[in-house]
Tab-separated table of C-alpha atoms in Angstrom:
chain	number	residue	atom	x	y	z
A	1	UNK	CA	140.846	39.789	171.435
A	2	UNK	CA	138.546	37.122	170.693
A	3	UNK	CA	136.090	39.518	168.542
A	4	UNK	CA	139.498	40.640	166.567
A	5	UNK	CA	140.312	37.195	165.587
A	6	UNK	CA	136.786	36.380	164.708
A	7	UNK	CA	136.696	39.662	162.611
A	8	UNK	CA	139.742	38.821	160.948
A	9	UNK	CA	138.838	34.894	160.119
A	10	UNK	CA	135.086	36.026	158.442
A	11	UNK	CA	137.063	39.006	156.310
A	12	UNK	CA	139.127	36.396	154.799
A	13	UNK	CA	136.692	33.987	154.402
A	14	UNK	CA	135.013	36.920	152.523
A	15	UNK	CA	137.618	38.333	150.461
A	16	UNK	CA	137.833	35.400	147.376
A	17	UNK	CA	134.448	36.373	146.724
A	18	UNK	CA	135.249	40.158	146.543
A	19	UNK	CA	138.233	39.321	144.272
A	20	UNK	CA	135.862	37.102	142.074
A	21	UNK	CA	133.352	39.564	141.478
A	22	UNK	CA	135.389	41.842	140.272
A	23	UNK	CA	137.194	39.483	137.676
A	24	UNK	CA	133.632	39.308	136.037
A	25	UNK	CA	133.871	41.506	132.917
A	26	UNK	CA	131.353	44.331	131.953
A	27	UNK	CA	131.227	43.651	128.118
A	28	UNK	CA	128.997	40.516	128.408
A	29	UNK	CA	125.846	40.983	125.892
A	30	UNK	CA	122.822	42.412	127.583
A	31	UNK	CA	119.264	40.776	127.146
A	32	UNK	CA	116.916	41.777	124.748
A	33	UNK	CA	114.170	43.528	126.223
A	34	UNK	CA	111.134	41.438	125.846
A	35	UNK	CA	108.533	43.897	124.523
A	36	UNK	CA	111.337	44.817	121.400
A	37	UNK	CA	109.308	44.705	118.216
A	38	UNK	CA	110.969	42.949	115.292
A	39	UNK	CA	109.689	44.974	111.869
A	40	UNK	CA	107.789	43.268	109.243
A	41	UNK	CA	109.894	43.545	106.018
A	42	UNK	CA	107.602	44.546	103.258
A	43	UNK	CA	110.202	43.289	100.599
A	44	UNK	CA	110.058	39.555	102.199
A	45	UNK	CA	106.078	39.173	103.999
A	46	UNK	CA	103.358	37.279	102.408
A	47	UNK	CA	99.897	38.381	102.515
A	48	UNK	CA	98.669	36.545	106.073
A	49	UNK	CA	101.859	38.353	107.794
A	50	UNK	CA	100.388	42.204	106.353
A	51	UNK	CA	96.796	41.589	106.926
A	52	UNK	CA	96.156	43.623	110.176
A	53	UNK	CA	99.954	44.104	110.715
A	54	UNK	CA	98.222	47.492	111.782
A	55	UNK	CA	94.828	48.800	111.512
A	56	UNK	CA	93.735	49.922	108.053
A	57	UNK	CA	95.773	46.564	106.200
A	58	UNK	CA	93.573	44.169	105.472
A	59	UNK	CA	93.459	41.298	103.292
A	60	UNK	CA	92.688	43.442	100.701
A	61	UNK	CA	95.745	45.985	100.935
A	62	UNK	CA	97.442	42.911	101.882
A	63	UNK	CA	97.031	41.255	98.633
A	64	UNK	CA	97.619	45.077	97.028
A	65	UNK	CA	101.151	45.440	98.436
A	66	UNK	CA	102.443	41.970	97.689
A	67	UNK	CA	100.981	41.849	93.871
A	68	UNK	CA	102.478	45.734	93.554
A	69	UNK	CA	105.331	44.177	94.620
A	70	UNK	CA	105.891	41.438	92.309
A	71	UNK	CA	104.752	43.173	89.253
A	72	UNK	CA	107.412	45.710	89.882
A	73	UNK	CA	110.023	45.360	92.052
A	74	UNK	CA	111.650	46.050	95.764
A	75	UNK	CA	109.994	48.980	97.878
A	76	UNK	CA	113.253	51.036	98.328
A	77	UNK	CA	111.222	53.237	100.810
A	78	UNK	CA	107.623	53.305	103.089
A	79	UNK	CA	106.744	56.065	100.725
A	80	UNK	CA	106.401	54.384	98.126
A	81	UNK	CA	103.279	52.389	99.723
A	82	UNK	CA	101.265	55.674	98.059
A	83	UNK	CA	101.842	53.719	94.872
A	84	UNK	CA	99.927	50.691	96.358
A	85	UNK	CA	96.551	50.635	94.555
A	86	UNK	CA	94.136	50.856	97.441
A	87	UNK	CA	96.527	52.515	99.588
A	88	UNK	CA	97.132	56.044	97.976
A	89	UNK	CA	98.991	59.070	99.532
A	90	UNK	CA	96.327	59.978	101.767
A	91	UNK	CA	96.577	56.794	103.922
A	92	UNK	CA	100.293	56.642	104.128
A	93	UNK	CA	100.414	60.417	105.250
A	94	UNK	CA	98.024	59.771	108.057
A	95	UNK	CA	99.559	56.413	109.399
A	96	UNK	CA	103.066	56.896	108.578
A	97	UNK	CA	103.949	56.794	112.544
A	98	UNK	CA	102.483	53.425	112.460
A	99	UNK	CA	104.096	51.962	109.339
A	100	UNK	CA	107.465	53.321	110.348
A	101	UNK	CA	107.231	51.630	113.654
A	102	UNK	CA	105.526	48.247	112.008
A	103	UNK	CA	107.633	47.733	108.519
A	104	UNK	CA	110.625	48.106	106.865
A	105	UNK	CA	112.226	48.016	103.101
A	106	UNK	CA	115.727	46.358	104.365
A	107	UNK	CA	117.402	44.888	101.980
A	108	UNK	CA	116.803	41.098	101.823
């Protein structure tokens, strides 16, 4: 009898926290995983933020993209890094992995 009652006095000590755990809703943002890369936008970074962005920018092709850039306008896609003088078709062919993972052409 006695191990009834005490059964019956800890489930109902345990039950409001049953009830409250499921009043918790399920659409609450999750984290943001802490190794997500944010993507350098090549519209928008200066010359400091390309150089070694990945291997094969340096200040040089740094300084390329960002005066190709401003002498003609928005790159509209990664592609168009061939363009680059200093960059050419060769290196954006073998690294485009990298730059696709690394950069973007978002709109500003």
């Amino acid at each position: 009898m006695n191990q009834l009652l005490y059964s019956l006095i800890f489930s109902s000590f345990s039950l409001p926290v049953i009830v409250h755990a499921g009043a918790v809703p399920n659409d609450l943002p999750k984290p943001v995983e802490a190794n997500a890369k944010v993507k350098i936008n090549l519209n928008l970074a200066d010359v400091n933020l390309l150089t070694h962005a990945i291997k094969g920018i340096g200040a040089k092709r740094a300084q390329a993209i960002v005066a190709y850039r401003n002498e003609h306008h928005e790159f509209k896609s990664l592609d168009e890094l061939a363009k680059v003088p200093g960059i050419g078709k060769h290196f954006v062919e073998t690294h485009k992995a990298n730059l696709e993972e690394v950069f973007t052409v978002a709109a500003k």
